[in-house]
PDB file of C-alpha atoms in Angstrom:
ATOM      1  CA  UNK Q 173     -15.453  15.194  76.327  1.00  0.00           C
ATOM      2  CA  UNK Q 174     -15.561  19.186  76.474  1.00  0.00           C
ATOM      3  CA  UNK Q 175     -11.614  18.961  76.439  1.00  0.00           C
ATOM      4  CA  UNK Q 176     -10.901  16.826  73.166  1.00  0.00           C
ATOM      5  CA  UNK Q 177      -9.686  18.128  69.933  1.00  0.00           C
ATOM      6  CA  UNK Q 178      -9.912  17.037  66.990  1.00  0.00           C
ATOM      7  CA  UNK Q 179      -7.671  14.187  67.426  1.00  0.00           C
ATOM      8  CA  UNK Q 180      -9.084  10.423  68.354  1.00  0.00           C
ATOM      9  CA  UNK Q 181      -9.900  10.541  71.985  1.00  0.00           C
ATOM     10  CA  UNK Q 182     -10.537   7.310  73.999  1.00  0.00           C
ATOM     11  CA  UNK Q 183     -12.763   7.604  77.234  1.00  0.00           C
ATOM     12  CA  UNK Q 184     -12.208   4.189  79.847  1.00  0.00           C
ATOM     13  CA  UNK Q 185     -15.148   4.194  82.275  1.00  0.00           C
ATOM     14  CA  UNK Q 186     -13.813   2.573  85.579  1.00  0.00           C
ATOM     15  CA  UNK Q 187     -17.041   3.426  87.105  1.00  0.00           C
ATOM     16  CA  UNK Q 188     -20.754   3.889  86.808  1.00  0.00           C
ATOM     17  CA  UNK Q 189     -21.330   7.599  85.808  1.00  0.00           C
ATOM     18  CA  UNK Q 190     -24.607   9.732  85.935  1.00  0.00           C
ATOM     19  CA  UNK Q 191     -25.609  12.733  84.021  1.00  0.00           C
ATOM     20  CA  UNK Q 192     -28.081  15.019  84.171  1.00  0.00           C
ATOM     21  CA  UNK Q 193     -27.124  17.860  82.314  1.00  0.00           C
ATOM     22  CA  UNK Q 194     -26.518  15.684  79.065  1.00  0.00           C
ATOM     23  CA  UNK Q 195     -23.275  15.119  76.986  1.00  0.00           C
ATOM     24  CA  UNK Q 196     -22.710  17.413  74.200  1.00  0.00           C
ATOM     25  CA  UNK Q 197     -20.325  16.942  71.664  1.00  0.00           C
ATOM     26  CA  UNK Q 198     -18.580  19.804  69.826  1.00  0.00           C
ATOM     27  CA  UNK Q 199     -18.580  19.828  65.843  1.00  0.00           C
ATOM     28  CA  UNK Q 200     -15.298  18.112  64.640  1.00  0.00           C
ATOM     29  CA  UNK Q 201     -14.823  15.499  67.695  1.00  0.00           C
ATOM     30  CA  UNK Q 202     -13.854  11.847  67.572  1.00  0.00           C
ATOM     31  CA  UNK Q 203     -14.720  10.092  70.403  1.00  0.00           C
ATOM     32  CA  UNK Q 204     -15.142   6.775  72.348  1.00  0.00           C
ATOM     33  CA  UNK Q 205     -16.204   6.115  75.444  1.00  0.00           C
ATOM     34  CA  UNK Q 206     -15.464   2.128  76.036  1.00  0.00           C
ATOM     35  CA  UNK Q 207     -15.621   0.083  78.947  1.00  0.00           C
ATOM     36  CA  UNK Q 208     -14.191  -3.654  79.635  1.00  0.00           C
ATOM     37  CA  UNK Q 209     -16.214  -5.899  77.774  1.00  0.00           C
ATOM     38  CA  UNK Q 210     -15.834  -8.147  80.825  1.00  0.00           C
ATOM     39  CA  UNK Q 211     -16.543  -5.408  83.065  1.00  0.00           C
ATOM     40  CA  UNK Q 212     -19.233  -3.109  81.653  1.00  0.00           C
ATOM     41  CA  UNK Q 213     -20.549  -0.003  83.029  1.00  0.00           C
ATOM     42  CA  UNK Q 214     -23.153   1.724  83.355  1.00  0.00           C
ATOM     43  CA  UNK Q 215     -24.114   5.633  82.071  1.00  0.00           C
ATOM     44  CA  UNK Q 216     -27.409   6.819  83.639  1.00  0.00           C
ATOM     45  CA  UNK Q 217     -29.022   9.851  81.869  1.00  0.00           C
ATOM     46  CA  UNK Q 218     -31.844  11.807  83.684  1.00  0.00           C
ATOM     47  CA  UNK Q 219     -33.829  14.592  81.762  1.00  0.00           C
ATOM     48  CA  UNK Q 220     -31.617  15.771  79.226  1.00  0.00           C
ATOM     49  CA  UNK Q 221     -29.806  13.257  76.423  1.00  0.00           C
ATOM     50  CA  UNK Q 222     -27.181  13.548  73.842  1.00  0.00           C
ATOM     51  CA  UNK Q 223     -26.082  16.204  71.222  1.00  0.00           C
ATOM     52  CA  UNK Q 224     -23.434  16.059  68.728  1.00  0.00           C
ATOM     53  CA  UNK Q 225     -23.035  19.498  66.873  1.00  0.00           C
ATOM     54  CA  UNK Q 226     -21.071  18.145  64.150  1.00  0.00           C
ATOM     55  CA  UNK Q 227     -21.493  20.412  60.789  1.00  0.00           C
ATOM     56  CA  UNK Q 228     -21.681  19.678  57.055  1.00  0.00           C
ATOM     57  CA  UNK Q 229     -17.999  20.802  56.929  1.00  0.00           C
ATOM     58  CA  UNK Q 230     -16.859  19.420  60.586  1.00  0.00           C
ATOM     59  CA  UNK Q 231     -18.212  16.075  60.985  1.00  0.00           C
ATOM     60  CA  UNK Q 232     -17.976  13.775  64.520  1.00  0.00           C
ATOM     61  CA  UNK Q 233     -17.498  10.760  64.980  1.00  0.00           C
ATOM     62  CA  UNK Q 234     -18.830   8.957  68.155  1.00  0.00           C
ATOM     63  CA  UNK Q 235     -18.369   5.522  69.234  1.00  0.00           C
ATOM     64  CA  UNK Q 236     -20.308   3.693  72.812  1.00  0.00           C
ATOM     65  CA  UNK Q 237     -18.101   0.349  73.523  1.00  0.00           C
ATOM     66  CA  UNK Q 238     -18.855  -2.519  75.740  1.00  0.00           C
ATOM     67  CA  UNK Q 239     -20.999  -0.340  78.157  1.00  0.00           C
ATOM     68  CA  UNK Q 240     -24.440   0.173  79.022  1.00  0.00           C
ATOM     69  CA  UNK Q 241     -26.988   3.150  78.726  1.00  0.00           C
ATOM     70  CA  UNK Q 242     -29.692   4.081  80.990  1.00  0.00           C
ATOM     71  CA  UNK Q 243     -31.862   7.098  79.727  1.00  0.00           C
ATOM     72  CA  UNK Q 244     -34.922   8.362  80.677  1.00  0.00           C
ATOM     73  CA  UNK Q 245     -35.332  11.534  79.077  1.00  0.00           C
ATOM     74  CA  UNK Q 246     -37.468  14.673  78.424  1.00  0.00           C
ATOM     75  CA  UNK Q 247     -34.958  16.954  75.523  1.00  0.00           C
ATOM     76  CA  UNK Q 248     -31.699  17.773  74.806  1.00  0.00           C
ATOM     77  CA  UNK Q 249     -29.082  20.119  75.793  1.00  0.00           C
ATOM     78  CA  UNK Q 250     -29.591  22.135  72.666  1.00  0.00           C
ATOM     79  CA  UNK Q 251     -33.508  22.744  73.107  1.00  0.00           C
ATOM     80  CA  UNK Q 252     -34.106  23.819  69.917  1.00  0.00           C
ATOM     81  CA  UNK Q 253     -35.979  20.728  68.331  1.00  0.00           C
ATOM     82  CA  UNK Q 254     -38.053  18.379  69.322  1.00  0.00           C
ATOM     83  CA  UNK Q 255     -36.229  15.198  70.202  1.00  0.00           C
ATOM     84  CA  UNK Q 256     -34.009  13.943  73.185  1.00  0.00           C
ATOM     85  CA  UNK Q 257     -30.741  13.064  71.392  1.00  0.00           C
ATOM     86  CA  UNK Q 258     -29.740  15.294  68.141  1.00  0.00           C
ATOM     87  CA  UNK Q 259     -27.250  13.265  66.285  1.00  0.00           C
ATOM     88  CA  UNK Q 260     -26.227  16.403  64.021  1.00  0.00           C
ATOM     89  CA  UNK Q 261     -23.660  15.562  61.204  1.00  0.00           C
ATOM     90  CA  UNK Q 262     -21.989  12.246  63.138  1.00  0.00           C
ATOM     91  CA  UNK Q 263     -20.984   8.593  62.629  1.00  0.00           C
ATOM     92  CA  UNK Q 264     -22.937   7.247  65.941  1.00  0.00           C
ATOM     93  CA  UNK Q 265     -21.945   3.816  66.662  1.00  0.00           C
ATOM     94  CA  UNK Q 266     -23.003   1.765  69.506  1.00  0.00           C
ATOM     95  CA  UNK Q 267     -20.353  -1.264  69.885  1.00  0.00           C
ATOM     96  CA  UNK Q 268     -21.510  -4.190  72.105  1.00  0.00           C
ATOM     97  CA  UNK Q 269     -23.927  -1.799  74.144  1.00  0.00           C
ATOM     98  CA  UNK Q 270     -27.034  -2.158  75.893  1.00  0.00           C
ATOM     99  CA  UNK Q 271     -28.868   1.094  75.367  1.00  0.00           C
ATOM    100  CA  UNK Q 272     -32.514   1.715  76.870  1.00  0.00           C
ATOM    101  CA  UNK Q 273     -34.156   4.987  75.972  1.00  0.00           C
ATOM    102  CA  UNK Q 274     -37.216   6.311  77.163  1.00  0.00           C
ATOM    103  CA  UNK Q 275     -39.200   9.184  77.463  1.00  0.00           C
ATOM    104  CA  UNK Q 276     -39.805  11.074  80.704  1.00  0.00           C
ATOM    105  CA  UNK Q 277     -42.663  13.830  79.277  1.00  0.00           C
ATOM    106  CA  UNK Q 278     -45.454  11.525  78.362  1.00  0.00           C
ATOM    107  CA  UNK Q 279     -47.132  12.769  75.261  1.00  0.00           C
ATOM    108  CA  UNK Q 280     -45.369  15.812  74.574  1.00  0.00           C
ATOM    109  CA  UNK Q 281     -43.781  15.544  70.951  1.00  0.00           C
ATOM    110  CA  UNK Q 282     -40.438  14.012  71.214  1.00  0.00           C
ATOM    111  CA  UNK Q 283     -38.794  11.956  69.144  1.00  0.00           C
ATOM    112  CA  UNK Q 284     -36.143   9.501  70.845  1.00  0.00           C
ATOM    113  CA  UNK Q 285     -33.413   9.991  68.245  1.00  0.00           C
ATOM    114  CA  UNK Q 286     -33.247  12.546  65.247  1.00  0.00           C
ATOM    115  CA  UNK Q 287     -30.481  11.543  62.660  1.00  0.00           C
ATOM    116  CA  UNK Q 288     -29.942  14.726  61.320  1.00  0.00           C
ATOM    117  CA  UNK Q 289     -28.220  15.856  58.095  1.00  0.00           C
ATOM    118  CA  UNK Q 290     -25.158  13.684  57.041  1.00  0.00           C
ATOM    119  CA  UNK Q 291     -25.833  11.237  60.396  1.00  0.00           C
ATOM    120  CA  UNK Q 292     -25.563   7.459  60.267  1.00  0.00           C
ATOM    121  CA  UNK Q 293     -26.524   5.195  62.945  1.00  0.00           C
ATOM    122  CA  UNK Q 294     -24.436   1.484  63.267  1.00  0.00           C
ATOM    123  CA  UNK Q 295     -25.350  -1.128  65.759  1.00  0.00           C
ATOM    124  CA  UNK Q 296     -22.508  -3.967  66.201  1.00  0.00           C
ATOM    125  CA  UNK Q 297     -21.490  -6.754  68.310  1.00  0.00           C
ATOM    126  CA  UNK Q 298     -24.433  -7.848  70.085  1.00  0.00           C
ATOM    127  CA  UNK Q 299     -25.682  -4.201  70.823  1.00  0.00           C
ATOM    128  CA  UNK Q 300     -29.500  -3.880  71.717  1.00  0.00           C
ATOM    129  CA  UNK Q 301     -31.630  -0.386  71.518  1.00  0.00           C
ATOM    130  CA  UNK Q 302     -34.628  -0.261  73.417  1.00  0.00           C
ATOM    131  CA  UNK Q 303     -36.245   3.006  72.685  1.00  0.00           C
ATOM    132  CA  UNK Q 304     -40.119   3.360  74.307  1.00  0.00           C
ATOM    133  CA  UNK Q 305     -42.638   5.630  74.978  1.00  0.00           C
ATOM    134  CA  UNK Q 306     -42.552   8.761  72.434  1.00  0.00           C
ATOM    135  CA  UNK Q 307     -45.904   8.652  71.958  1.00  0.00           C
ATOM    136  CA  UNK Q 308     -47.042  12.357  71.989  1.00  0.00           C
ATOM    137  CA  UNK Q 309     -48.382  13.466  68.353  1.00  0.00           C
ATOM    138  CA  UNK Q 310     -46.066  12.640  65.813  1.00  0.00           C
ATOM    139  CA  UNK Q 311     -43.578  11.352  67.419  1.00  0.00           C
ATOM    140  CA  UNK Q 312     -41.297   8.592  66.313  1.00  0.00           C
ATOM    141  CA  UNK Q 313     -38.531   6.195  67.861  1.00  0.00           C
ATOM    142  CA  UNK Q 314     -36.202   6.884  65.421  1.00  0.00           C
ATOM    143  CA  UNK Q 315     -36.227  10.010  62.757  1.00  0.00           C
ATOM    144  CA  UNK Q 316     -34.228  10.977  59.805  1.00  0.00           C
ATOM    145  CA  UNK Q 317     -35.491  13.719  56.987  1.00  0.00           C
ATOM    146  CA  UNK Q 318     -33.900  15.622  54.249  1.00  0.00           C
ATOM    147  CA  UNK Q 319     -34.607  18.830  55.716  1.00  0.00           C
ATOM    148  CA  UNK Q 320     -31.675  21.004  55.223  1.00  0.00           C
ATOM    149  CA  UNK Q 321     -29.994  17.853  53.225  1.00  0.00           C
ATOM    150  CA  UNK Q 322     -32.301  17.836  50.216  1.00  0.00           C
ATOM    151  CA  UNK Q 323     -30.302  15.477  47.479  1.00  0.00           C
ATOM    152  CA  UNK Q 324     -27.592  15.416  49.272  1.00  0.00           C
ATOM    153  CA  UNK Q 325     -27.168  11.266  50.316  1.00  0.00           C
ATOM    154  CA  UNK Q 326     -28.562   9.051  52.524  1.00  0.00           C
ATOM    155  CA  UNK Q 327     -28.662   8.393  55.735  1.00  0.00           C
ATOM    156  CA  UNK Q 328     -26.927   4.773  56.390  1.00  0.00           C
ATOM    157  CA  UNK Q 329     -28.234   2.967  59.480  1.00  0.00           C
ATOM    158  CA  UNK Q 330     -26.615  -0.632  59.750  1.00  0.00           C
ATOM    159  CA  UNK Q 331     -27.663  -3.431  62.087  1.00  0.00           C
ATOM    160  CA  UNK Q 332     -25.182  -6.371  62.519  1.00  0.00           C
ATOM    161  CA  UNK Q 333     -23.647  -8.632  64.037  1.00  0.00           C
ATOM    162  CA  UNK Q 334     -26.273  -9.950  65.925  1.00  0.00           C
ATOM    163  CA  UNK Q 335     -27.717  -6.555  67.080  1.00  0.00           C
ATOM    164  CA  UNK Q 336     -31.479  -5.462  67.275  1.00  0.00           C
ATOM    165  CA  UNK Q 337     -33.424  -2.486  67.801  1.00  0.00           C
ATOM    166  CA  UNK Q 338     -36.592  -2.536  69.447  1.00  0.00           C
ATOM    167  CA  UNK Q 339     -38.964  -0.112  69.624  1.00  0.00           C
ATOM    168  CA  UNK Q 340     -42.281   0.425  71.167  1.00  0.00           C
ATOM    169  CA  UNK Q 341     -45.545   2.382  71.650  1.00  0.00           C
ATOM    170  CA  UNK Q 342     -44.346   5.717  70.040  1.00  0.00           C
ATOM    171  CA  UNK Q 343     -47.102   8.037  68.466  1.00  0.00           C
ATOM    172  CA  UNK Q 344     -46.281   8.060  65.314  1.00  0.00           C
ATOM    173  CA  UNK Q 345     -43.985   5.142  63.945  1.00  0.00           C
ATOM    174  CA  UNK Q 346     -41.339   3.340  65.273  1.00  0.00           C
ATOM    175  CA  UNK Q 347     -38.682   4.491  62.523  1.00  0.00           C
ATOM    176  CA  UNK Q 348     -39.225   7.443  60.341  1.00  0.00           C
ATOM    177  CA  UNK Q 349     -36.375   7.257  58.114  1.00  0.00           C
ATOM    178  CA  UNK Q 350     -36.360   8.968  54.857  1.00  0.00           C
ATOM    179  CA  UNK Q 351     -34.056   9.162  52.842  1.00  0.00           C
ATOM    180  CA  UNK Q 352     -32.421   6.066  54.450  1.00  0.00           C
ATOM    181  CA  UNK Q 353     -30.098   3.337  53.331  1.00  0.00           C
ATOM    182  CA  UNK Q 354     -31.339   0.265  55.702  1.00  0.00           C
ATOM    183  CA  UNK Q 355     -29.129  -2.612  55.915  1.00  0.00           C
ATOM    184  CA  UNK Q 356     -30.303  -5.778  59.036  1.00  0.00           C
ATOM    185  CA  UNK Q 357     -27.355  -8.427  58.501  1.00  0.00           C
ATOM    186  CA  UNK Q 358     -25.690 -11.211  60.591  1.00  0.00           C
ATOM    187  CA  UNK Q 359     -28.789 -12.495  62.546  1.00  0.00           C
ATOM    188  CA  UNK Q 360     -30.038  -9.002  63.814  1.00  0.00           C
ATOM    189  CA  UNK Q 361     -33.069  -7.855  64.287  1.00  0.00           C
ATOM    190  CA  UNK Q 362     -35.523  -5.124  64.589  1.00  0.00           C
ATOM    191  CA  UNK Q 363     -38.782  -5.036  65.808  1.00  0.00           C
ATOM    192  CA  UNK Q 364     -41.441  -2.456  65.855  1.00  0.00           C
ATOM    193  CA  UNK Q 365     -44.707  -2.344  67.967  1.00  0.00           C
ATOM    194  CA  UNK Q 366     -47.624  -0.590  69.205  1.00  0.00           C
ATOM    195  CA  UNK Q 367     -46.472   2.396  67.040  1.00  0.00           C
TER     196      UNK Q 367
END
């Protein structure tokens, strides 16, 4: 990841990987990491998730592919807000994955994913998000604002294909998302409790 340019780069897991330093992602990147859809692996995350420091000018692009996602997680490598994963300026797209997110500091204010500025979030193929237990003080599963994007667009978060997105007992709401284009299509679903 720390090696690509700004050309497409494809990532083939052959194995089960582990991180625990997190996976950033430089401004400007295009990247998949994919797996056999026959064959999927597994990424575990412990204590720190993802960040993608794309910019107004630089976007990234970031793609998950028949894999798995194991994450258990207490902030980011960037520190500097409160959430787990900063999606910062990126196309995010989790393609036939199985991603389970959950938070490791208990009531500490944390939200699981923060879409921010020019970030959309697409769920295809099958792919489930489980995202749990950001329940300190206002947090939330998933949030997007217009801080530092003020009437500038949406954000575009698309479930299809059969995908869903569950999320449960966060402290604030499941999904704070606004300004937000929504779209749930092709039998998907998304659920919300104890939020």
């Amino acid at each position: 990841v720390n090696s690509a340019g700004q050309e497409p780069v494809v990532i083939d897991l052959k194995e089960d990987v582990t991180l625990t330093d997190g996976l950033v992602i430089g401004a400007g990147k295009n990247i998949t990491i994919q797996c056999e859809a026959i064959d999927p692996k597994t990424i575990t995350m412990n204590n720190l998730g993802i960040h993608t420091a794309g910019t107004l000018d630089n976007h990234c692009k970031v793609v998950f592919k028949n894999c798995n996602v194991n994450a258990v997680l207490s902030d980011y490598p960037g520190h500097s807000g409160e959430t787990v994963n900063m999606i910062s300026n990126t196309d995010f797209t989790l393609d036939h994955v199985k991603w389970n997110l959950k938070n490791q500091a208990e009531k500490e204010k944390r939200h699981g994913i923060y879409l921010y500025q020019a970030s959309n979030l697409y769920l295809r193929n099958g792919s489930e998000l489980e995202i749990s237990g950001f329940n300190g003080s206002g947090s939330s599963g998933i949030y997007a604002d217009d801080s530092e994007y003020e009437k500038m667009g949406l954000f575009h978060i698309e479930v299809s294909g059969q995908s869903k997105i569950n999320i449960s007992n966060c402290g604030w709401n499941g999904m704070t998302i606004n300004p937000t284009n929504l779209t749930v299509n092709g039998k998907s679903e998304i659920h919300v409790t104890n939020c």
